[in-house]
PDB file of C-alpha atoms and ligand atoms in Angstrom:
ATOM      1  CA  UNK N   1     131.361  76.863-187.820  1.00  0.00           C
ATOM      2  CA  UNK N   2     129.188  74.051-186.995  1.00  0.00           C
ATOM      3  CA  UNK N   3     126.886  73.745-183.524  1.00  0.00           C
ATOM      4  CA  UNK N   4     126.852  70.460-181.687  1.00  0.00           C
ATOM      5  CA  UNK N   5     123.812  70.660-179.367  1.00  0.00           C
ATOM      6  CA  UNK N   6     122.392  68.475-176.500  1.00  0.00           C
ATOM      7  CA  UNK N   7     118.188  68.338-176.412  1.00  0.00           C
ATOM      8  CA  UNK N   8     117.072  68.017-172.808  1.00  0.00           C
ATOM      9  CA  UNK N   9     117.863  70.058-170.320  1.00  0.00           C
ATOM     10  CA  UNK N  10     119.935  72.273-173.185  1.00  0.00           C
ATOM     11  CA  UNK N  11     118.371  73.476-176.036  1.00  0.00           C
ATOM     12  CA  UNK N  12     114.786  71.757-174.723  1.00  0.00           C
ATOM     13  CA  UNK N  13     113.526  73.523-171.125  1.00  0.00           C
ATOM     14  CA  UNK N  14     114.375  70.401-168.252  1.00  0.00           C
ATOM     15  CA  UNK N  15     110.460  70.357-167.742  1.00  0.00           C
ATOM     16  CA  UNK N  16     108.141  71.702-170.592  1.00  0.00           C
ATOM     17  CA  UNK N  17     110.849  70.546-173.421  1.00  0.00           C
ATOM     18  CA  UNK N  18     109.906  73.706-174.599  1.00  0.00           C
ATOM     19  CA  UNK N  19     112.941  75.716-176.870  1.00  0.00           C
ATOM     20  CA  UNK N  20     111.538  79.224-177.102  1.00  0.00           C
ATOM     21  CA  UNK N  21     113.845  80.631-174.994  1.00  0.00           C
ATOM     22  CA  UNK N  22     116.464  79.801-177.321  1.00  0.00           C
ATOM     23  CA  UNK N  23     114.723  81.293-180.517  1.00  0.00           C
ATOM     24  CA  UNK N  24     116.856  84.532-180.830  1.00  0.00           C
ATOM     25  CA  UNK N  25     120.129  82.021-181.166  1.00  0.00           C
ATOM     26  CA  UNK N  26     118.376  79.567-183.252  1.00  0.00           C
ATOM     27  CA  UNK N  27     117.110  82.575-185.865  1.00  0.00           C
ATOM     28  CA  UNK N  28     120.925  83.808-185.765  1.00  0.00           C
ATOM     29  CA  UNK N  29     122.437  80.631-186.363  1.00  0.00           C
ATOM     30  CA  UNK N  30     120.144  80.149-189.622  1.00  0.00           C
ATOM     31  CA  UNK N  31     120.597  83.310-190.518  1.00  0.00           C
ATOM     32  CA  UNK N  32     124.300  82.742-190.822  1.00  0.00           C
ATOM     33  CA  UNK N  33     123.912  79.351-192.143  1.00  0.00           C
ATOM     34  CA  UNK N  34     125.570  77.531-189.384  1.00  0.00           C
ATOM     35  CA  UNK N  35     124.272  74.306-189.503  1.00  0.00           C
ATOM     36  CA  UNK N  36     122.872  73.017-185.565  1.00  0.00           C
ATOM     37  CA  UNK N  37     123.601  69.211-184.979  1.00  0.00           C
ATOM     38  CA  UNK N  38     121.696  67.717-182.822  1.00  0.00           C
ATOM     39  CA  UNK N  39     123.566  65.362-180.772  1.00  0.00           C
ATOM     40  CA  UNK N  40     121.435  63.694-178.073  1.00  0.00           C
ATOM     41  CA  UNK N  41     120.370  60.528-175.862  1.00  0.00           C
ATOM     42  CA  UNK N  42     117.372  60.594-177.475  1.00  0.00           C
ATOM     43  CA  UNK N  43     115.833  58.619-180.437  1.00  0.00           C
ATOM     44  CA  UNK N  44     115.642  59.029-183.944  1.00  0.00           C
ATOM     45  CA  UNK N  45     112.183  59.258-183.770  1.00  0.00           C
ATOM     46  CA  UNK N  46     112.107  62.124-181.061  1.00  0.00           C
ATOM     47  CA  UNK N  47     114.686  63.709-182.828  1.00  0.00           C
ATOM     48  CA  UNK N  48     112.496  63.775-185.957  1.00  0.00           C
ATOM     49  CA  UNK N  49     109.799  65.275-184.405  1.00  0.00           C
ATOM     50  CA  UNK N  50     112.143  68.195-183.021  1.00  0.00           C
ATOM     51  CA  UNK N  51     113.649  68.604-186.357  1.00  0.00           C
ATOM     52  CA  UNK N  52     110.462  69.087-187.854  1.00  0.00           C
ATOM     53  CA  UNK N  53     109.301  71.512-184.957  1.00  0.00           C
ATOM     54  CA  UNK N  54     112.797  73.732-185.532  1.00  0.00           C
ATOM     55  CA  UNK N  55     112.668  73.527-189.578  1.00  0.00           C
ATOM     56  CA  UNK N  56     116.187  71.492-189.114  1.00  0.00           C
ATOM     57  CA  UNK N  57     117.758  70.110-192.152  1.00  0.00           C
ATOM     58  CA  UNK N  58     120.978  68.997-190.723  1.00  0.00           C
ATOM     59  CA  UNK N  59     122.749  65.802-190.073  1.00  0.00           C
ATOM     60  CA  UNK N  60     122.056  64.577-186.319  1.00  0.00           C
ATOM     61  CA  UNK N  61     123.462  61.775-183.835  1.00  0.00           C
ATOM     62  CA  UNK N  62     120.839  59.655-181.512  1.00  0.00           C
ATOM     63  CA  UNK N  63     121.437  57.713-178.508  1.00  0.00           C
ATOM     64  CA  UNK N  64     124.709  59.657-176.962  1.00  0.00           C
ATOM     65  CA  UNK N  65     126.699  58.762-180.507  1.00  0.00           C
ATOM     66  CA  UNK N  66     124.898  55.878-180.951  1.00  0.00           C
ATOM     67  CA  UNK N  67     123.595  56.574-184.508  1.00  0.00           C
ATOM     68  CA  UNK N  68     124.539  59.248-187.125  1.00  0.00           C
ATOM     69  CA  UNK N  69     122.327  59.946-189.696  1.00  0.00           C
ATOM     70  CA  UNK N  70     122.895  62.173-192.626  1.00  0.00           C
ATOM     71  CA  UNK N  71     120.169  62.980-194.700  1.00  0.00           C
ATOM     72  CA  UNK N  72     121.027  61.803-198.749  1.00  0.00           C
ATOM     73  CA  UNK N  73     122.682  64.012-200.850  1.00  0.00           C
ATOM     74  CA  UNK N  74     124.051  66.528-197.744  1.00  0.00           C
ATOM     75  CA  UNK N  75     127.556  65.826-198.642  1.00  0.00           C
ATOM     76  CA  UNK N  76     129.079  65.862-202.143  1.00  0.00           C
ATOM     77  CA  UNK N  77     131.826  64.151-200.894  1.00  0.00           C
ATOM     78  CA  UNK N  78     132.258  60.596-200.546  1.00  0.00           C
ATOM     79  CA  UNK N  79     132.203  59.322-196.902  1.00  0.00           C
ATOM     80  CA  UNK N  80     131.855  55.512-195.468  1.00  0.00           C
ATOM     81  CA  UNK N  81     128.392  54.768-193.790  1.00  0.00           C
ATOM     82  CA  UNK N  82     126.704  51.474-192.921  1.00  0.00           C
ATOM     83  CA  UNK N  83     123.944  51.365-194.259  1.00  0.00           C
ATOM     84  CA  UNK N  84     121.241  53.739-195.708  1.00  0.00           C
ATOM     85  CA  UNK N  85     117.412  54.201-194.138  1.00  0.00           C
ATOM     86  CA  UNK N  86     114.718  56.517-194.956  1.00  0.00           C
ATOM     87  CA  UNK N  87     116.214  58.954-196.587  1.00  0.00           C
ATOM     88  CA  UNK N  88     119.741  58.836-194.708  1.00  0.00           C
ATOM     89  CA  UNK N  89     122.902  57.651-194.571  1.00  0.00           C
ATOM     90  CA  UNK N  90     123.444  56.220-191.696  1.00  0.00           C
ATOM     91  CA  UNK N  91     126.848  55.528-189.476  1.00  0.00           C
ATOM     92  CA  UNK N  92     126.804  53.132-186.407  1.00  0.00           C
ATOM     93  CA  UNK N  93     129.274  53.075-184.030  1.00  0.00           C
ATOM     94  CA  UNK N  94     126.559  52.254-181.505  1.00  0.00           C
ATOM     95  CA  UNK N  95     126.081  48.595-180.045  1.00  0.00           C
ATOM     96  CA  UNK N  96     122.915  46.664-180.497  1.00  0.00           C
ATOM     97  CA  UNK N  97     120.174  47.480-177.773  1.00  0.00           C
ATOM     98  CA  UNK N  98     119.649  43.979-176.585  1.00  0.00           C
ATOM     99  CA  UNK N  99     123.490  43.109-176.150  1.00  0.00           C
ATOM    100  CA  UNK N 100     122.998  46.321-173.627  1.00  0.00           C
ATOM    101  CA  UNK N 101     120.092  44.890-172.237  1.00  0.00           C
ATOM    102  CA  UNK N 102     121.403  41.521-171.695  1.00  0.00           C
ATOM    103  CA  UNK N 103     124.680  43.322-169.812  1.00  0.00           C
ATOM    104  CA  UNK N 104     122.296  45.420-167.439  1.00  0.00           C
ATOM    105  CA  UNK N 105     120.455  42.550-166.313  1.00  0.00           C
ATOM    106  CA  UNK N 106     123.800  40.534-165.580  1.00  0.00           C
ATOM    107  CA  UNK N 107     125.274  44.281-163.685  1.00  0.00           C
ATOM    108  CA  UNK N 108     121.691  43.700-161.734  1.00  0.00           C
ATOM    109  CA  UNK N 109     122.381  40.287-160.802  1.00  0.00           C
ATOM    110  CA  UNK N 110     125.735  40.275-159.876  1.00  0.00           C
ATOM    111  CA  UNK N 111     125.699  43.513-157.740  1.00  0.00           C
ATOM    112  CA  UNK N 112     122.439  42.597-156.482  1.00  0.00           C
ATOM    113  CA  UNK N 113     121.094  46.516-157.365  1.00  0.00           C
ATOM    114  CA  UNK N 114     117.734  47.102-158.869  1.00  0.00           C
ATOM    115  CA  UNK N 115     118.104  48.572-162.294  1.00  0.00           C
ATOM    116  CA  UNK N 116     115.171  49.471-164.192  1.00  0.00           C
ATOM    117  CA  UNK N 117     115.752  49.974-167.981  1.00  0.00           C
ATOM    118  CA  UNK N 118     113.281  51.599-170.368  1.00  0.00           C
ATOM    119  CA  UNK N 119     111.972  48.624-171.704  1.00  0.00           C
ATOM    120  CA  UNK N 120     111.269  47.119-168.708  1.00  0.00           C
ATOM    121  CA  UNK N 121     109.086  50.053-168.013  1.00  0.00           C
ATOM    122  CA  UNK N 122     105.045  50.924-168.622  1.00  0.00           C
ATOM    123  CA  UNK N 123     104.228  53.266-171.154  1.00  0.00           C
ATOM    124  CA  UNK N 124     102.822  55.364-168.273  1.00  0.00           C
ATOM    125  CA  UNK N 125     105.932  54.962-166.046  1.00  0.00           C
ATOM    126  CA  UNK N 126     108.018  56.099-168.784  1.00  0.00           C
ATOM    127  CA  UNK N 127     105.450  59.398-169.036  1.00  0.00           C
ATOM    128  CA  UNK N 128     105.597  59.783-165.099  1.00  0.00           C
ATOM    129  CA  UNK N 129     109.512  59.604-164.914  1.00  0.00           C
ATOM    130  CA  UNK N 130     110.031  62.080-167.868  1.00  0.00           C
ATOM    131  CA  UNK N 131     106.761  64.309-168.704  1.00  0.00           C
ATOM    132  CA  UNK N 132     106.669  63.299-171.831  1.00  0.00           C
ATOM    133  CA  UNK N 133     103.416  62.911-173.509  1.00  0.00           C
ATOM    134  CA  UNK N 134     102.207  59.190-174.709  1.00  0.00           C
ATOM    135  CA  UNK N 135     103.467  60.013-178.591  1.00  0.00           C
ATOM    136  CA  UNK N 136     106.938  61.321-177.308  1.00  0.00           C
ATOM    137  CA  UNK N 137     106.855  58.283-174.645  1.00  0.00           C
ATOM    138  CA  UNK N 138     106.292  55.706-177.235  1.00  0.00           C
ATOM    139  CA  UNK N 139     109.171  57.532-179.797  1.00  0.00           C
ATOM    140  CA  UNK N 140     111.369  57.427-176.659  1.00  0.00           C
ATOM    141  CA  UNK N 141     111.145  53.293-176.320  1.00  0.00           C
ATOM    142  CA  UNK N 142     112.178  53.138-180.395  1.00  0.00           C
ATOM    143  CA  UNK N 143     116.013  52.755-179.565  1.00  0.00           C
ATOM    144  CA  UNK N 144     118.423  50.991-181.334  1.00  0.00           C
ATOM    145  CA  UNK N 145     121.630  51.542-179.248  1.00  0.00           C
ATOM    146  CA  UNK N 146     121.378  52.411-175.821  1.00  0.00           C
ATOM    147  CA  UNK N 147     118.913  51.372-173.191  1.00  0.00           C
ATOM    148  CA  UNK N 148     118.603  54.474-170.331  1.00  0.00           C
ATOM    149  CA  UNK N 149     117.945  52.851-167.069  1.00  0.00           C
ATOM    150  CA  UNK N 150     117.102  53.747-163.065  1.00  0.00           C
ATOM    151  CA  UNK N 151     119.548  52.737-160.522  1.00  0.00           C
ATOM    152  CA  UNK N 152     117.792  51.470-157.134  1.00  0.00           C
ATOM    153  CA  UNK N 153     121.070  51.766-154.710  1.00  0.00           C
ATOM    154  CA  UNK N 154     124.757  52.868-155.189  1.00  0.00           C
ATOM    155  CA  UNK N 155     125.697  54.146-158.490  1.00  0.00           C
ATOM    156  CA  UNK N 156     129.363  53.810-158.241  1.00  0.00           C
ATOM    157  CA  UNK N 157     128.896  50.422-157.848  1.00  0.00           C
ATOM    158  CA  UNK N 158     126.884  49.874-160.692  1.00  0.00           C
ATOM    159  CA  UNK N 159     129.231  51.568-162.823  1.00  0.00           C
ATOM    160  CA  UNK N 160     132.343  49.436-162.073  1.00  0.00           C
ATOM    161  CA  UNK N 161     130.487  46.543-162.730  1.00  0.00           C
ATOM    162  CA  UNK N 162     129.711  48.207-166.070  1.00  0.00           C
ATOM    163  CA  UNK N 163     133.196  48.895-167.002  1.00  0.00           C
ATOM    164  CA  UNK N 164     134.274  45.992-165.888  1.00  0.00           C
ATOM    165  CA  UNK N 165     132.687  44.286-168.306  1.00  0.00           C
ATOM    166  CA  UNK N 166     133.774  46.356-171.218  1.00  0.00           C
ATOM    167  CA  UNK N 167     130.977  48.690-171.115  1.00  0.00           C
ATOM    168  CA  UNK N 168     130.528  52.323-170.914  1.00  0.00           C
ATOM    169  CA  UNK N 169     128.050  54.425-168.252  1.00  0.00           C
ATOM    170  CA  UNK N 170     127.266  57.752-168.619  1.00  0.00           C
ATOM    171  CA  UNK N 171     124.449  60.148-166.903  1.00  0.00           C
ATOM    172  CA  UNK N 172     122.291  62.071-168.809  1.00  0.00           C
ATOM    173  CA  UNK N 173     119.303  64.744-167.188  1.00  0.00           C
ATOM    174  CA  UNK N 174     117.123  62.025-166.304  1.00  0.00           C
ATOM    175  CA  UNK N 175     118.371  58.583-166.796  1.00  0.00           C
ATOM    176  CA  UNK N 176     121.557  56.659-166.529  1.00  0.00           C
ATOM    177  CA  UNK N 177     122.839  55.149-169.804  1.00  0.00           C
ATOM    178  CA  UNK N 178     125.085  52.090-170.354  1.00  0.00           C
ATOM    179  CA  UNK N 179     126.766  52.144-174.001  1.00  0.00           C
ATOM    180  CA  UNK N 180     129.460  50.254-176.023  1.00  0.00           C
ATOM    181  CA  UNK N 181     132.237  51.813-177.255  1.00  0.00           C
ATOM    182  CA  UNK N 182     130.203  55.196-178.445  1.00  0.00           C
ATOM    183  CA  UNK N 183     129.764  58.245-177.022  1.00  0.00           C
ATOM    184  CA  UNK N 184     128.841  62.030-177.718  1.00  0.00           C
ATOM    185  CA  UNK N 185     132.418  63.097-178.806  1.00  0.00           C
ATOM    186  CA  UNK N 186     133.430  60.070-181.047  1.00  0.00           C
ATOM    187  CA  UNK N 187     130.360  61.211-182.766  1.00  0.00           C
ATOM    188  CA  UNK N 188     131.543  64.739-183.496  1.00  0.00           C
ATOM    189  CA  UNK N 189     134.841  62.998-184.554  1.00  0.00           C
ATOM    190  CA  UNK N 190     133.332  61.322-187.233  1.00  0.00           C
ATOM    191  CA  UNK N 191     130.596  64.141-188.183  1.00  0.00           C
ATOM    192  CA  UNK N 192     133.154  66.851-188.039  1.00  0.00           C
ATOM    193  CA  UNK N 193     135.350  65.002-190.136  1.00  0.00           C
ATOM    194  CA  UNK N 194     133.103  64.729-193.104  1.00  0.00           C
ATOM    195  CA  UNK N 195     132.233  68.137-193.062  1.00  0.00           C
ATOM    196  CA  UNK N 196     136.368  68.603-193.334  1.00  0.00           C
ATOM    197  CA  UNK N 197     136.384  67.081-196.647  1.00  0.00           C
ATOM    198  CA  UNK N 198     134.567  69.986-197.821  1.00  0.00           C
ATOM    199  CA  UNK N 199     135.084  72.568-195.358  1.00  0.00           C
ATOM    200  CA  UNK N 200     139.073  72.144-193.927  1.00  0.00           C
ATOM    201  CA  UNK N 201     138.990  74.851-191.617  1.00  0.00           C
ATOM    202  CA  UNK N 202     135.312  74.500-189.951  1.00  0.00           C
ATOM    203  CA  UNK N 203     135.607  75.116-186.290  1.00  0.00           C
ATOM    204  CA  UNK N 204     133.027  73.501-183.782  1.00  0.00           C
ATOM    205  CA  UNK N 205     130.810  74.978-180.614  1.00  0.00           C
ATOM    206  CA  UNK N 206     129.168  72.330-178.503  1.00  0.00           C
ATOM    207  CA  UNK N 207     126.225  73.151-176.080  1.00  0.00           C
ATOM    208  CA  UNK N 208     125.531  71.000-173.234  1.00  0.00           C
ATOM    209  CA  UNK N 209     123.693  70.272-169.658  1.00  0.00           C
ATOM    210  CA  UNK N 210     125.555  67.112-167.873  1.00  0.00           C
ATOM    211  CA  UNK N 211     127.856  64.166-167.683  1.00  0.00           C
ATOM    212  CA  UNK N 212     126.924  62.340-170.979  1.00  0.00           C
ATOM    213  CA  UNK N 213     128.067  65.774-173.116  1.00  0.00           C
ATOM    214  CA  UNK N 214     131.529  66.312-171.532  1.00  0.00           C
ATOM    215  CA  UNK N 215     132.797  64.042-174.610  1.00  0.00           C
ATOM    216  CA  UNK N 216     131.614  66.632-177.158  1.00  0.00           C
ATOM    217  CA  UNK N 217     132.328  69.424-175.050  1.00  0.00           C
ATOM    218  CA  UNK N 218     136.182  67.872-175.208  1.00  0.00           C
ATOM    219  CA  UNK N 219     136.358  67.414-178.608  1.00  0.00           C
ATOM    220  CA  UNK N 220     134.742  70.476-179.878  1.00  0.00           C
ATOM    221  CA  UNK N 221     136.891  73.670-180.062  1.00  0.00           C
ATOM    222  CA  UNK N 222     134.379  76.038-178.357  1.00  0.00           C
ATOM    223  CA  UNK N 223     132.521  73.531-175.093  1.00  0.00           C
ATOM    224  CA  UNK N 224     129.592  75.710-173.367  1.00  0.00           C
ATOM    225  CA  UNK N 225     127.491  74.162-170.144  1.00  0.00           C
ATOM    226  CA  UNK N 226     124.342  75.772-169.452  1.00  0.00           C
ATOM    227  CA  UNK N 227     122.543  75.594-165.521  1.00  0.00           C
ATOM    228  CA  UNK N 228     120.490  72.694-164.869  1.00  0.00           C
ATOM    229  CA  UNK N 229     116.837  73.464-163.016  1.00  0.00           C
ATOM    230  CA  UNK N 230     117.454  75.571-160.094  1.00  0.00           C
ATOM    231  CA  UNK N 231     120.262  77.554-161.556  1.00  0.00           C
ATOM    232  CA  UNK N 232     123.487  75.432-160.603  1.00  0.00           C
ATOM    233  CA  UNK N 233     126.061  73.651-162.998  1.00  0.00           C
ATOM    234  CA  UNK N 234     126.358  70.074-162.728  1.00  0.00           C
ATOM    235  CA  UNK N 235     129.501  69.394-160.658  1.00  0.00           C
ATOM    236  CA  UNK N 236     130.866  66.238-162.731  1.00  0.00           C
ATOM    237  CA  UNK N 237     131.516  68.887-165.943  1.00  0.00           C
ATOM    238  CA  UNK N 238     134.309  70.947-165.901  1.00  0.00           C
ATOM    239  CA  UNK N 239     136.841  71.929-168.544  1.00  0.00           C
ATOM    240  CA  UNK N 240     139.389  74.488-168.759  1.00  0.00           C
ATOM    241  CA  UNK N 241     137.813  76.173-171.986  1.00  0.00           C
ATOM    242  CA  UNK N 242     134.881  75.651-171.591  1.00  0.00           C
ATOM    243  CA  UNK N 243     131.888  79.056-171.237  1.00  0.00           C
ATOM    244  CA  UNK N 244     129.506  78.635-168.393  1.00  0.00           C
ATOM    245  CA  UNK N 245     126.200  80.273-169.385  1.00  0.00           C
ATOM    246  CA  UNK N 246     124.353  82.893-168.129  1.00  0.00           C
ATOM    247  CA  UNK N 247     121.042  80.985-167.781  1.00  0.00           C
ATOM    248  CA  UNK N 248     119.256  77.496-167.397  1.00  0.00           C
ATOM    249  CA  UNK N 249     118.488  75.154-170.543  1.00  0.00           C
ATOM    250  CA  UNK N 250     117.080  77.315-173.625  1.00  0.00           C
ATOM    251  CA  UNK N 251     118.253  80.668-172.072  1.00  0.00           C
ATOM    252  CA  UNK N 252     121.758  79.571-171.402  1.00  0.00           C
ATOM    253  CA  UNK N 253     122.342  78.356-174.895  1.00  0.00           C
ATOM    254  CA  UNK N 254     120.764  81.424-175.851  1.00  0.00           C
ATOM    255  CA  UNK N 255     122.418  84.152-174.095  1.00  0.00           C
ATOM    256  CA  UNK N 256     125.641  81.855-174.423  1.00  0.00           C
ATOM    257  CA  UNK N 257     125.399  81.521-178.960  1.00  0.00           C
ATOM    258  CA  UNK N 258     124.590  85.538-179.155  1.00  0.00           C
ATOM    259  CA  UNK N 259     127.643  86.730-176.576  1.00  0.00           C
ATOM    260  CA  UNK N 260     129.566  84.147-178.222  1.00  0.00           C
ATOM    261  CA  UNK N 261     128.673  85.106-182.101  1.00  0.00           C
ATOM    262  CA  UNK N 262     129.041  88.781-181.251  1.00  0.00           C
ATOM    263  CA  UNK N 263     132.784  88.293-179.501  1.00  0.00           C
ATOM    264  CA  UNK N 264     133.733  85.628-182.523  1.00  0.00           C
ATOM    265  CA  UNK N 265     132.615  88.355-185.238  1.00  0.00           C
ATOM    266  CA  UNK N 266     134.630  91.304-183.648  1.00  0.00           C
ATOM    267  CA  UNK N 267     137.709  89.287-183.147  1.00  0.00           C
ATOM    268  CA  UNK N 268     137.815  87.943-186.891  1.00  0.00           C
ATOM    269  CA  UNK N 269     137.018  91.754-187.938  1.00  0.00           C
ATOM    270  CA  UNK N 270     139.689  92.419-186.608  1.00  0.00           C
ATOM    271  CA  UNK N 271     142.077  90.060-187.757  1.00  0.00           C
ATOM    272  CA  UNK N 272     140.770  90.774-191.073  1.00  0.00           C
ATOM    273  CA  UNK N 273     141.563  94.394-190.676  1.00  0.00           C
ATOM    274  CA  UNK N 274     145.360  93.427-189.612  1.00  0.00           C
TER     275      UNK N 274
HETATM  276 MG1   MG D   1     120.903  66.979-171.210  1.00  0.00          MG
END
């Protein structure tokens, strides 16, 4: 089994970015050495930090599928990559940050709606819009493959004008997000895959909050939402499969992993029994 896992808003609380709520899962899933992927909008950097903070070891995807880095020597098998970087191998089926910067100011111009992208925004602004402190601020304006961005008028519109120019929008907790041809589920594609090689018959969970996970909620074989602030679900995802969790952020993908490990383990007792 592998876990895909959204940060904010998921595993990290919507406000405090806090994940000790979700400690009971997280202690389970190491104890049965089920690797957790983190799969996020965020940057390598931030992602680093996290890693650090939750003792993870695992192979993880920035900027909604943007980058995929797997740390040297994970896999024994032999996998294509493009190129390697502090310690990882890295795959990028992300497009370069200032092609997407270039394309949101033309989406500005053309529709005539104020967009405000991270880099066009203060170090301060960036800590008022998200409450992140000034080092997670500054690791959050470190991207390589997506710019996040504030829409100023109607989204809808701003979105066509996206696509029509060959470019993806997606919606994460906080920001909008325009991307190339990558996204959250092409990501566990590709991750999944390698793990294959090894592992043919690994099956994949995927935890998320909003819009910009329903592609790795779709391509994993177990897709769980947990409640944004306030307790709802976000209305724009819904799958047929998919678990809705008893809780917001941290304590849905808690209470969501342990009802979920303890239903998976008496169904394959069973099976093993027949
Ligand atoms: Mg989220």
């Amino acid at each position: 089994m592998l876990v895909f896992t959204d940060l904010d808003g998921t595993l990290l609380d919507h406000d405090t970015y806090s994940f000790d709520a979700a400690l009971p899962a997280l202690r389970l899933l190491e104890k049965k050495n089920i690797p957790l992927i983190i799969n996020t909008s965020k940057t390598r950097g931030e992602i680093e930090m996290y890693r650090s903070l939750l003792g993870n070891r695992h192979p993880f995807v920035s900027e909604n599928g943007g980058g995929i880095f797997i740390p040297e020597g994970y896999f024994r098998s032999k996998f294509r990559y493009d190129r390697a970087s502090g310690g990882y191998l890295v795959i990028e089926p992300g497009t370069p940050r200032e092609e997407l910067r270039d394309v949101l100011k033309s989406v500005a111009d053309e529709t005539g709606i104020r967009l405000k992208g991270i880099s066009d925004m203060s170090l301060s602004e960036i800590m008022e819009a998200t409450g992140l402190d000034e080092d997670s601020a500054r690791l959050a304006t470190e991207r390589s493959y997506s710019e996040p961005f504030l829409i100023y008028g109607d989204e809808e519109k701003v979105r066509r004008k996206m696509v029509e120019k060959g470019y993806n929008h997606t919606r994460g907790s906080r920001f909008h997000h325009i991307l190339g041809e990558n996204d959250k589920g092409k990501a566990v594609r590709i991750l999944s895959g390698i793990y294959r090689l090894e592992s043919p018959s690994i099956e994949t969970l995927g935890v998320g909050d909003s819009p910009n996970d329903l592609p790795m909620l779709m391509e994993v074989d177990f897709p769980m939402l947990v409640r944004k602030r306030g307790g709802t679900f976000d209305s724009g995802c819904r799958l047929e499969n998919m678990t809705l969790a008893d809780g917001e952020g941290p304590a849905g993908f808690n209470s969501a992993i342990l009802k979920f490990f303890i239903r998976y383990e008496e169904k394959t007792s069973t099976e093993n029994r027949i």
